[in-house]
mmCIF file of C-alpha atoms (C1' of nucleotides) in Angstrom:
data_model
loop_
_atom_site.group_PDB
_atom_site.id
_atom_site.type_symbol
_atom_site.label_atom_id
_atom_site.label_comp_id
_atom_site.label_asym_id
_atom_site.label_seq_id
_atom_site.Cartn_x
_atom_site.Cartn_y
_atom_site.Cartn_z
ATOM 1 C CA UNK E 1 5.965 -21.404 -14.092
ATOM 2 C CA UNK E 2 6.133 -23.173 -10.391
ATOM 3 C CA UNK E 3 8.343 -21.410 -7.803
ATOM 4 C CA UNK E 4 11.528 -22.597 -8.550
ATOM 5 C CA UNK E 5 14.522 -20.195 -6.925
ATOM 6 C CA UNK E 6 12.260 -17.939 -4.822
ATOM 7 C CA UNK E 7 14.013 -14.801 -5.619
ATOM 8 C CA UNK E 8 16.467 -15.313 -8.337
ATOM 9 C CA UNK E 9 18.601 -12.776 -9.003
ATOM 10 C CA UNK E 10 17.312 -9.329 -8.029
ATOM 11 C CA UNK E 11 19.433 -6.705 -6.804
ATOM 12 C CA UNK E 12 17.913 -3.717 -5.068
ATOM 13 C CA UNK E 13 19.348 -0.749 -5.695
ATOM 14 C CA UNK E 14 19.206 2.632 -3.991
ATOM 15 C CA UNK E 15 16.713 3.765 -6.219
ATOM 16 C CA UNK E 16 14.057 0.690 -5.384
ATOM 17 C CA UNK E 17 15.263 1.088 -2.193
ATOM 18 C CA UNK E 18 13.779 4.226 -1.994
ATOM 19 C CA UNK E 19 10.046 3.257 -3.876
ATOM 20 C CA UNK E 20 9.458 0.209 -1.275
ATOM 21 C CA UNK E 21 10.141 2.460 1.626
ATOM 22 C CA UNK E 22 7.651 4.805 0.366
ATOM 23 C CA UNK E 23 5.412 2.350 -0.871
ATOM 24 C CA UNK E 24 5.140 0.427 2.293
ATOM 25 C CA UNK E 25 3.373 3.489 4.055
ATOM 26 C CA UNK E 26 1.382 5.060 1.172
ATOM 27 C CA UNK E 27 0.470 3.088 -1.176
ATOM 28 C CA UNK E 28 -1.938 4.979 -2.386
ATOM 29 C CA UNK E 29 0.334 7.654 -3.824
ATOM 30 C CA UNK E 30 0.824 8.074 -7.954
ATOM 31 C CA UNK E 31 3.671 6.457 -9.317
ATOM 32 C CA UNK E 32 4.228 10.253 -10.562
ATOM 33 C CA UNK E 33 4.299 11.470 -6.626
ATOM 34 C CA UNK E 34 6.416 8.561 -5.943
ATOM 35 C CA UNK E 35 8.758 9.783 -8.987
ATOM 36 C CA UNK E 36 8.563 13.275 -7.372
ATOM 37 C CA UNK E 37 9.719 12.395 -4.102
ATOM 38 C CA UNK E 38 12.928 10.224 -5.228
ATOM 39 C CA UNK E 39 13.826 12.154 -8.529
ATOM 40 C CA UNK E 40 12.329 9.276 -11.530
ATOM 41 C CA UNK E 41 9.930 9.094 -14.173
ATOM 42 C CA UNK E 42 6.419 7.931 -13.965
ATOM 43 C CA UNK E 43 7.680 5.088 -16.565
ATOM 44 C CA UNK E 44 11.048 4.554 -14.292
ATOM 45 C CA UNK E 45 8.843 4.332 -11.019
ATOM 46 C CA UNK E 46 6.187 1.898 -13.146
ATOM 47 C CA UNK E 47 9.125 -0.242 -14.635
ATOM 48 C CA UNK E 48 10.238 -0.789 -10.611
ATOM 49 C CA UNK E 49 7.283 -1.644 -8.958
ATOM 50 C CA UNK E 50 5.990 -4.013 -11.353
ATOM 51 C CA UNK E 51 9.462 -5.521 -11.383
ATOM 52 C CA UNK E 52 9.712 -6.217 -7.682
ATOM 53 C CA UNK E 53 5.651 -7.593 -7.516
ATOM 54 C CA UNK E 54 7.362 -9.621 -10.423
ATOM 55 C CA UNK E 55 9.902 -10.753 -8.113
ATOM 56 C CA UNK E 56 8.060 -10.839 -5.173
ATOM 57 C CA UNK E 57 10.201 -8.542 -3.016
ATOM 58 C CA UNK E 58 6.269 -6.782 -3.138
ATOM 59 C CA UNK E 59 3.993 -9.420 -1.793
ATOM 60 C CA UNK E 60 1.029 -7.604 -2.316
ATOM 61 C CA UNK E 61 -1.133 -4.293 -1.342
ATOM 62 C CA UNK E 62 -2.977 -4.496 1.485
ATOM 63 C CA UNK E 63 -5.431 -2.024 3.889
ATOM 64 C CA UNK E 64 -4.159 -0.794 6.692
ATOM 65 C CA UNK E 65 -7.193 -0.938 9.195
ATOM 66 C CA UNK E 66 -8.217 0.323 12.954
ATOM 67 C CA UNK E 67 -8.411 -3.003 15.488
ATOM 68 C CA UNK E 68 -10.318 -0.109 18.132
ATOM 69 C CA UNK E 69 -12.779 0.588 14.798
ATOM 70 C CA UNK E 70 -13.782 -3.341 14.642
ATOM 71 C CA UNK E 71 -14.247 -3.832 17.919
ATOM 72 C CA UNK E 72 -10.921 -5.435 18.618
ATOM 73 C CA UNK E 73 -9.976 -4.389 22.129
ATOM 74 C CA UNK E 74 -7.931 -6.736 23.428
ATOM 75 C CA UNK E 75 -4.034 -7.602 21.651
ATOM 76 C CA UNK E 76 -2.332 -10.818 23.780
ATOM 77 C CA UNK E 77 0.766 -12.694 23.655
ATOM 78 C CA UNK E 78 0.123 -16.591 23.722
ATOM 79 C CA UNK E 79 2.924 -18.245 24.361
ATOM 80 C CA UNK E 80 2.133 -22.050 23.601
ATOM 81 C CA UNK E 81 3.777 -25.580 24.684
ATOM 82 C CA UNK E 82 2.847 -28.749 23.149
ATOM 83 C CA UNK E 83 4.382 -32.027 25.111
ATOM 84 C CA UNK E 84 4.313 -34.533 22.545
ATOM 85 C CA UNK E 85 6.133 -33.563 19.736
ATOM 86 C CA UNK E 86 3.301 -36.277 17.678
ATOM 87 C CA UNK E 87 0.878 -33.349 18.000
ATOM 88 C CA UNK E 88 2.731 -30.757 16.564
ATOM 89 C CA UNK E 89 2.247 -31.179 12.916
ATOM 90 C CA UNK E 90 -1.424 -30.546 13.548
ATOM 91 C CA UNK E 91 -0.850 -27.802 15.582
ATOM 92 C CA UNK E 92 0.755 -26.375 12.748
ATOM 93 C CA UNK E 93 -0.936 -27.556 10.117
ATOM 94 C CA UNK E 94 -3.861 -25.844 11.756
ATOM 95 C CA UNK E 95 -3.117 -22.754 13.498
ATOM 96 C CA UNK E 96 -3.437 -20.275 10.536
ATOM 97 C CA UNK E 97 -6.501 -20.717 9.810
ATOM 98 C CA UNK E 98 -7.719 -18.799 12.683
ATOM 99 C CA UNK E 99 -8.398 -15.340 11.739
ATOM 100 C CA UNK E 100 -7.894 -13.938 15.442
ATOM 101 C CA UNK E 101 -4.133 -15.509 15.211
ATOM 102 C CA UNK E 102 -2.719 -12.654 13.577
ATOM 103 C CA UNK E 103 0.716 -14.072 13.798
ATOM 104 C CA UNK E 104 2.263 -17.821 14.933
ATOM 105 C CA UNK E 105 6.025 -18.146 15.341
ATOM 106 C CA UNK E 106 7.559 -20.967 15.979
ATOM 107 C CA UNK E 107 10.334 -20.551 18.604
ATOM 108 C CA UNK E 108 13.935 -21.195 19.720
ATOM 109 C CA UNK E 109 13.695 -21.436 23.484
ATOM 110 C CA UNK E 110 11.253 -22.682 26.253
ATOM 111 C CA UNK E 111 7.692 -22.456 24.137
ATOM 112 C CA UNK E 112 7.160 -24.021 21.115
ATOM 113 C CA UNK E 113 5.046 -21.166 19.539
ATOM 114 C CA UNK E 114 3.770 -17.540 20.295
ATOM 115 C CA UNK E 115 0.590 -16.126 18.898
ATOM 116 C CA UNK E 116 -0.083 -12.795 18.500
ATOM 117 C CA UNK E 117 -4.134 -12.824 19.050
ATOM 118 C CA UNK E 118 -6.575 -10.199 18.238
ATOM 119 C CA UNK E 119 -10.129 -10.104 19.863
ATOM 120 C CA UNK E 120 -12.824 -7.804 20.977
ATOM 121 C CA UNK E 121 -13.259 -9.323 24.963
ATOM 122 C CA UNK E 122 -11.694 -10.853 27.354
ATOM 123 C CA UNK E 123 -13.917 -13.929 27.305
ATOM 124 C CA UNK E 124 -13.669 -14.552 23.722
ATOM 125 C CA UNK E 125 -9.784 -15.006 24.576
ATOM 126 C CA UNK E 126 -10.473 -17.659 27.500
ATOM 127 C CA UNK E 127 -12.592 -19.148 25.128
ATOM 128 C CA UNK E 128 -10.166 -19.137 22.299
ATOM 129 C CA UNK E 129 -7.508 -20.490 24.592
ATOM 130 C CA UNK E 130 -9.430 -23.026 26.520
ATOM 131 C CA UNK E 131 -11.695 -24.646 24.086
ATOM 132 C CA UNK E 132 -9.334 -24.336 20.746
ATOM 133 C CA UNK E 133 -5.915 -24.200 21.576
ATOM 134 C CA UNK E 134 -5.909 -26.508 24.644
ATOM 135 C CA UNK E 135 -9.021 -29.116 23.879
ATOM 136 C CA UNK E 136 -8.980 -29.060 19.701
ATOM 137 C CA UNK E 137 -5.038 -28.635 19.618
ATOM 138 C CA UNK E 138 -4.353 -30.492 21.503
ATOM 139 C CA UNK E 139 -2.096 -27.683 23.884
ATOM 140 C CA UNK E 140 -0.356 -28.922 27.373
ATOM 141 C CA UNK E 141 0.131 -24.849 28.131
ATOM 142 C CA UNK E 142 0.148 -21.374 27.582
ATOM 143 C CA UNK E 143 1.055 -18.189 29.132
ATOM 144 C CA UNK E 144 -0.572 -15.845 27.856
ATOM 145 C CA UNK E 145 0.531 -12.012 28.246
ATOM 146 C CA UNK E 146 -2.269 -8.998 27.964
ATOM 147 C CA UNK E 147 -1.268 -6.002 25.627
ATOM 148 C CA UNK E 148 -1.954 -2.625 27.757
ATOM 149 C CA UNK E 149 -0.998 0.069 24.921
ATOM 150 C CA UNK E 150 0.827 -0.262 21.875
ATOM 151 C CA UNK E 151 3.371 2.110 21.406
ATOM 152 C CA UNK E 152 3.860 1.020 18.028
ATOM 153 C CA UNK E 153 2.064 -1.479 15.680
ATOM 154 C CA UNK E 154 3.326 -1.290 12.389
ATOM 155 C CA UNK E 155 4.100 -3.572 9.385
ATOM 156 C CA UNK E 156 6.544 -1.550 7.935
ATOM 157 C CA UNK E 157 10.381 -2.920 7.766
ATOM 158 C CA UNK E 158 13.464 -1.645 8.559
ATOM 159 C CA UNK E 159 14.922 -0.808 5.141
ATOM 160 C CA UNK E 160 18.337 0.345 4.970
ATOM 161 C CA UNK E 161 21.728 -0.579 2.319
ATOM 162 C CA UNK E 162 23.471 -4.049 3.105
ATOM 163 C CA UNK E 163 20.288 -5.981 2.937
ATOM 164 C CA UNK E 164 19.995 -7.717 -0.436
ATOM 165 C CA UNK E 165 21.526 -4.475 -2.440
ATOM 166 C CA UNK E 166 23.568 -4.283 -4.786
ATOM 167 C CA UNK P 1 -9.976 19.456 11.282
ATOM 168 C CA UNK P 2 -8.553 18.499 14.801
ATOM 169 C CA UNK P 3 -8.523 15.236 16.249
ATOM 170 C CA UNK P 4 -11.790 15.537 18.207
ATOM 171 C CA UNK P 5 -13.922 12.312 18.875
ATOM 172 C CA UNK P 6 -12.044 9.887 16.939
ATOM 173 C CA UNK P 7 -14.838 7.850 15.292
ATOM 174 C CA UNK P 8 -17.690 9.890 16.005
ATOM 175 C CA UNK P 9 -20.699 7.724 14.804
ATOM 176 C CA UNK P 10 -19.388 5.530 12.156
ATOM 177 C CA UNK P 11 -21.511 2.429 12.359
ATOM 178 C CA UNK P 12 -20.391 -0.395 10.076
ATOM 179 C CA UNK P 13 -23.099 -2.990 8.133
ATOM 180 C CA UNK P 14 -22.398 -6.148 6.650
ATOM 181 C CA UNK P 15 -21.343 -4.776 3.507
ATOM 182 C CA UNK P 16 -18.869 -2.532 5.028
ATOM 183 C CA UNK P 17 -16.660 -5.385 6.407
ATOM 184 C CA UNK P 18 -17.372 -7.163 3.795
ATOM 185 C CA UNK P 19 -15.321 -4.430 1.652
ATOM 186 C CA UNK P 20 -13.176 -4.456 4.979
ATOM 187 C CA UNK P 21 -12.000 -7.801 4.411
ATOM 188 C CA UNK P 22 -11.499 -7.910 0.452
ATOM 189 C CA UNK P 23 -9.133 -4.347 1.054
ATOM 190 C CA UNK P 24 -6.633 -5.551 3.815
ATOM 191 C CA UNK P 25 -5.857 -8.174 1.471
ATOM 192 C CA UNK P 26 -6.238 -7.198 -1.974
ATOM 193 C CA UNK P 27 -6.010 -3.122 -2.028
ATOM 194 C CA UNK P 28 -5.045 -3.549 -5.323
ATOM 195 C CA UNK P 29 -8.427 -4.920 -6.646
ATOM 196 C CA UNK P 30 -10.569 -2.182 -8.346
ATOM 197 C CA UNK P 31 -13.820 -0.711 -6.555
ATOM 198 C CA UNK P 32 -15.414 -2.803 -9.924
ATOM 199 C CA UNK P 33 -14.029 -6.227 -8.875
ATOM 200 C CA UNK P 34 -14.897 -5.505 -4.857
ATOM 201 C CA UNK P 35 -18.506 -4.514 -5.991
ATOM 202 C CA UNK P 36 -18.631 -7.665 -8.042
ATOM 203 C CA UNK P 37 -17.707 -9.570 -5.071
ATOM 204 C CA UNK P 38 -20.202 -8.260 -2.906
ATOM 205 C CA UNK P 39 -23.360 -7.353 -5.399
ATOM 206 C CA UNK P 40 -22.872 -3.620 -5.553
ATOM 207 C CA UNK P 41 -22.379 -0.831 -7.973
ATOM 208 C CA UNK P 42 -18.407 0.583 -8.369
ATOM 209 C CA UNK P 43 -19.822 4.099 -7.278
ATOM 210 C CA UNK P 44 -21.414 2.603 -3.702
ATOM 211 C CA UNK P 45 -17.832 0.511 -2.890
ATOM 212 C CA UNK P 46 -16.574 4.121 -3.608
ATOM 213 C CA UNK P 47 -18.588 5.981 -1.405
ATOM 214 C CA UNK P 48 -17.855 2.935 1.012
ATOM 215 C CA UNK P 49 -14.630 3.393 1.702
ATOM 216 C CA UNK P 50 -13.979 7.056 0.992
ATOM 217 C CA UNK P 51 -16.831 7.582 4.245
ATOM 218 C CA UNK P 52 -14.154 4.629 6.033
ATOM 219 C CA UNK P 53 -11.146 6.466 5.128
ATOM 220 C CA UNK P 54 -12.485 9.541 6.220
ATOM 221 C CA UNK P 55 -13.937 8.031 10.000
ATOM 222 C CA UNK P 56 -10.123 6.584 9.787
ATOM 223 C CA UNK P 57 -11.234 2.790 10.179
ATOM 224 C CA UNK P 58 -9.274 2.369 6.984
ATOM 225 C CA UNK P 59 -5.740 4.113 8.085
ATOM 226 C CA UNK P 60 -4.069 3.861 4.971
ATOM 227 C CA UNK P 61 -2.729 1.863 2.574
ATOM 228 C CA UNK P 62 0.535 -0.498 2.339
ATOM 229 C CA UNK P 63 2.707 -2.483 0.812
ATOM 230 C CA UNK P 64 3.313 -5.796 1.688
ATOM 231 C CA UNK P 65 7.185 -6.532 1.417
ATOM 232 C CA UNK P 66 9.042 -9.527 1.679
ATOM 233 C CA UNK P 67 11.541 -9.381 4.994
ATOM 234 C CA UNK P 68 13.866 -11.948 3.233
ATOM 235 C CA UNK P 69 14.055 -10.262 0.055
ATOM 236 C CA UNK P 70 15.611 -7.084 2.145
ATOM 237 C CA UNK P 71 17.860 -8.944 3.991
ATOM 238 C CA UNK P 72 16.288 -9.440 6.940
ATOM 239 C CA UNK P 73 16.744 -12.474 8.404
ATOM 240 C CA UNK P 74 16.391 -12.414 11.693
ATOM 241 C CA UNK P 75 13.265 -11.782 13.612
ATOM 242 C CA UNK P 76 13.025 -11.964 17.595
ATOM 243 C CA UNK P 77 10.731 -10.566 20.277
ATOM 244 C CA UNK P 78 12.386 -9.162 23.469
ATOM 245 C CA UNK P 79 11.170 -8.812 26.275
ATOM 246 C CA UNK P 80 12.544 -5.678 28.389
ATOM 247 C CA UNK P 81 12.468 -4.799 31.914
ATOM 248 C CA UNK P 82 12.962 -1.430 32.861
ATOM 249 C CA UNK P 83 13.768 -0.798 37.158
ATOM 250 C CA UNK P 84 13.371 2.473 37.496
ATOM 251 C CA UNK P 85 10.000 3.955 37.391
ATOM 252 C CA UNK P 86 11.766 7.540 36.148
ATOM 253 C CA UNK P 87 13.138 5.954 33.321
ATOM 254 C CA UNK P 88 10.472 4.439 31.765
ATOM 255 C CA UNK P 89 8.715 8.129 29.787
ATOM 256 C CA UNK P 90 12.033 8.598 27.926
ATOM 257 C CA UNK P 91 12.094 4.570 26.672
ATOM 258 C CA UNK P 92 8.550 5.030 25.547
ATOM 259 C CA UNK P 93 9.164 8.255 23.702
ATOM 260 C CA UNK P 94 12.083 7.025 21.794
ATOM 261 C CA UNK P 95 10.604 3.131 21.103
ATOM 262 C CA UNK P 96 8.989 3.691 18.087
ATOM 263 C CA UNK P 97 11.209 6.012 16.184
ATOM 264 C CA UNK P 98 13.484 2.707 15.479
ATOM 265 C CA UNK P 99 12.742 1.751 12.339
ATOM 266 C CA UNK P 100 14.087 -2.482 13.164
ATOM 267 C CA UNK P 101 11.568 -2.149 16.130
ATOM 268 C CA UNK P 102 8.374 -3.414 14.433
ATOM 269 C CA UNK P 103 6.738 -3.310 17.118
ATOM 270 C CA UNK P 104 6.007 -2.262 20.709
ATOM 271 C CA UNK P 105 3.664 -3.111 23.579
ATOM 272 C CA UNK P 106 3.238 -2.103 27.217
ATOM 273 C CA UNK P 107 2.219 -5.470 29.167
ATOM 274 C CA UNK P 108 0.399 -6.498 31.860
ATOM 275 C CA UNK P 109 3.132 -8.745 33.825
ATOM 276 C CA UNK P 110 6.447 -9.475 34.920
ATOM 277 C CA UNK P 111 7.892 -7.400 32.018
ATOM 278 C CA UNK P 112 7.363 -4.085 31.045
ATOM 279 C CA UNK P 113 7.207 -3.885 27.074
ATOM 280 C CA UNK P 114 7.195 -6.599 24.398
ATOM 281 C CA UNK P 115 9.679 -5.639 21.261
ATOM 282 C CA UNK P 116 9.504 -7.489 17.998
ATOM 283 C CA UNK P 117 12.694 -6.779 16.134
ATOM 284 C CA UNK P 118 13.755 -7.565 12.979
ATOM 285 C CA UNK P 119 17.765 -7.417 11.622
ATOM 286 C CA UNK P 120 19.720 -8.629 9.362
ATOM 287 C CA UNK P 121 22.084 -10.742 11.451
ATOM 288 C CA UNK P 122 22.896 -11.680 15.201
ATOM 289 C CA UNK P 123 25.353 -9.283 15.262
ATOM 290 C CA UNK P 124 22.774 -6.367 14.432
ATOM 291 C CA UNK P 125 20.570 -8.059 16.736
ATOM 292 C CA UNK P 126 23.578 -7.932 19.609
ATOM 293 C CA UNK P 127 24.295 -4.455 18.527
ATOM 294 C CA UNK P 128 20.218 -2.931 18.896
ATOM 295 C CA UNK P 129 20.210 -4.767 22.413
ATOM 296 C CA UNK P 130 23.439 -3.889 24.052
ATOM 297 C CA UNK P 131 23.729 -0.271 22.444
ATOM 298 C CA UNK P 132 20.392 0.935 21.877
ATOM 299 C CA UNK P 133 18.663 -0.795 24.638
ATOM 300 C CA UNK P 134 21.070 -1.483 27.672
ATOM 301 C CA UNK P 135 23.317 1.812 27.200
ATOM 302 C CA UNK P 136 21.096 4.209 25.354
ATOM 303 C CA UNK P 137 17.730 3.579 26.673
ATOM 304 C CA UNK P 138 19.023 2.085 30.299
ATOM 305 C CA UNK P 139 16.759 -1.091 29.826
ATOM 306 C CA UNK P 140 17.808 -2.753 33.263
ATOM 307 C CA UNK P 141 17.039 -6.816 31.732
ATOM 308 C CA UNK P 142 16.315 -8.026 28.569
ATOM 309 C CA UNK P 143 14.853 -11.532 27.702
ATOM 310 C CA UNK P 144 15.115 -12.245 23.412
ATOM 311 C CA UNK P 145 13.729 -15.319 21.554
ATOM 312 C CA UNK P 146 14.291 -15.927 18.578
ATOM 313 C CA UNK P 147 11.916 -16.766 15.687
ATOM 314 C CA UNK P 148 13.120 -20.456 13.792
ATOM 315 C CA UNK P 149 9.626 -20.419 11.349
ATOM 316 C CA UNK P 150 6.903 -18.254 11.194
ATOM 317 C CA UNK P 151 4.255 -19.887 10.251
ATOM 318 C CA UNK P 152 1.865 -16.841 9.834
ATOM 319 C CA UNK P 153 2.983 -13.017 10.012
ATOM 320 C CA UNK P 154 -0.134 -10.857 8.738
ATOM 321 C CA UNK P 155 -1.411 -7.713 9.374
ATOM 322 C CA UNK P 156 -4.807 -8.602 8.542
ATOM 323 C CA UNK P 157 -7.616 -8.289 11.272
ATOM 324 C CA UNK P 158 -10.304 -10.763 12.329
ATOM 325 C CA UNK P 159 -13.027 -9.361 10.990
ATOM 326 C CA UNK P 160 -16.571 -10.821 12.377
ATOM 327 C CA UNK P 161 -20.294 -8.907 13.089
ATOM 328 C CA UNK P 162 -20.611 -7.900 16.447
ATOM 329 C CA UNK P 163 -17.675 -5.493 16.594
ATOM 330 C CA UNK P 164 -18.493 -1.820 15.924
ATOM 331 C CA UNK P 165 -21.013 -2.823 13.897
ATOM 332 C CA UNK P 166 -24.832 -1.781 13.440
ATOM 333 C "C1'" DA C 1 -28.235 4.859 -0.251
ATOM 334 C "C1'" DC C 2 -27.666 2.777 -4.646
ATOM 335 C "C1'" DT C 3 -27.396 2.930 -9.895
ATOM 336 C "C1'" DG C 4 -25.531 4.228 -14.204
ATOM 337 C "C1'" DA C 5 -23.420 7.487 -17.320
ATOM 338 C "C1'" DA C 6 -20.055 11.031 -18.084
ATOM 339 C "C1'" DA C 7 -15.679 13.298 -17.050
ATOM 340 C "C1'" DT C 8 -11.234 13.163 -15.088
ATOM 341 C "C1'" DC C 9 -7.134 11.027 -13.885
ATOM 342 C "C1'" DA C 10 -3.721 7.257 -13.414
ATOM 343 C "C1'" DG C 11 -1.455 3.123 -15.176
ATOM 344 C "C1'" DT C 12 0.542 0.916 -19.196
ATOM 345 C "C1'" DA C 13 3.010 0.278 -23.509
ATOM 346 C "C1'" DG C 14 5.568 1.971 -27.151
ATOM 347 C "C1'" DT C 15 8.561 5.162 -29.359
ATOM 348 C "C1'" DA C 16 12.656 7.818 -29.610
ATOM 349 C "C1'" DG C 17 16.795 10.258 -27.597
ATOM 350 C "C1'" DC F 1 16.846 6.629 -17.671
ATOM 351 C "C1'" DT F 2 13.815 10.625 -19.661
ATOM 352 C "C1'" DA F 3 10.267 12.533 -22.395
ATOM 353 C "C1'" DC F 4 6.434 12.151 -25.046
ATOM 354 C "C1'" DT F 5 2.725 9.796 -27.177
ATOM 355 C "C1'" DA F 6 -1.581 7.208 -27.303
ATOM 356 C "C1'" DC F 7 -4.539 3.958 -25.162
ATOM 357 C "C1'" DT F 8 -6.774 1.445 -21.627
ATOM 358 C "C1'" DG F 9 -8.972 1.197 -17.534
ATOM 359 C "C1'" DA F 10 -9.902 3.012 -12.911
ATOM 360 C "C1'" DT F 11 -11.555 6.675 -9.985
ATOM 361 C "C1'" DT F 12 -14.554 10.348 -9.173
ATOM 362 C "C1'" DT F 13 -18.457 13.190 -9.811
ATOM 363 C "C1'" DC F 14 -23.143 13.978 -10.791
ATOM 364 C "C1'" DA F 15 -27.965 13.550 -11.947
ATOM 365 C "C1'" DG F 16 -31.731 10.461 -11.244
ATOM 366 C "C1'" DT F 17 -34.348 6.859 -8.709
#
DNA sequence: ACTGAAATCAGTAGTAG
DNA sequence: CTACTACTGATTTCAGT
């Protein structure tokens, strides 16, 4: 057990190829509608998908849920600088655990970081910016970049032959 | 059917996100283990969420995939600026139906849409902006950064009282 | 609106071809 | 890989509170 080689030796065929770009938008669909749709058993399509959760090419299964629903109206950008790079480690050390940071990258350019931050108002985003970013992390600055409309919002990937395929 | 009001009345208690935020990360848990979780019966978590799926605050449901187990290596978010007010309905109706274009969001600011795009390599990231965008779409100026680390990527939503709820 | 039992359906494991 | 089996366990429905 441990996590030795992350993903050792699978190859991804056409065929699996085919399950994770169905799975990926309905995962809620029989492994015998999944066999229906790409021309395999129930067994063949079972045999797959436990193989790649096995190898971790299939993280997990997960909801796919309405921001407007929970009150979430407002999507930003955060683009974040820290000065000294001595803060940094607790920056990043940090940063996940806030459940409006829906995503924190860690860039190649003039910001250190963007978020990607969900909230219902625009004063729960000043004071997400101003009191944790800038006074608990310890932040020199941010531009920060308001989401209009999304035109798309997805988590599905590009999947397509020449990634790690055979 | 139709797509009349889209969620009418649906008002959402305690328990509700509750089974909100066990599903967007563990869809795969049974209605016994989420009503174990919570302190309720496996036919009231059903009820639950067939009533959420049905006022479409649950969407769907998804796989989580691993990008670097497809390939995909490279993730960036560019920024694109497009001059001409005429051009801009055609860009937006096109956007989405790229499949390396994750995502896509009209801003507020000196640019016009946010892209986050993931490829394979440099080169496919060179090809999407200088094919797709500049010549195919007629973005007038693009601005990319690239990704080095991300040190969170989820779709999961902050989910707190006070949204839609009762 | 929840519980608990009964019925239906899907996932899993094994066999054989 | 398919096809078929049997089994386990989950989902769904339904009557009752």
């Amino acid at each position: 057990m441990g996590a030795g080689v992350p993903n050792a030796d699978q190859r991804l065929d056409a065929r699996d190829l085919a399950i994770l770009e169905l799975v990926q938008r309905n995962a809620d669909w029989s492994h015998g509608e999944i066999g229906r749709q790409i021309g395999l058993s129930v067994s063949a399509v079972n045999d797959r998908i436990r193989r790649m959760v096995a190898a971790k090419v299939i993280r997990g299964w997960t909801a796919d849920l309405d921001p407007g629903a929970l009150g979430l109206h407002l999507l930003a950008f955060v683009n974040v600088l820290i000065d000294r790079a001595e803060l940094i480690p607790a920056f990043a050390e940090r940063i996940a655990a806030y459940p409006e940071v829906q995503e924190c990258h860690h860039l190649a350019g003039d910001w250190n970081y963007i978020l990607k931050v969900r909230v219902p108002t625009t004063a729960a985003l000043e004071n997400f910016i101003s009191c944790e970013l800038k006074e608990k992390l310890k932040v020199s600055r941010t531009a920060t970049t308001i989401v209009l409309r999304s035109l798309k919002d997805s988590p599905a990937l590009p999947i397509m032959n020449g990634g790690a395929a055979r």
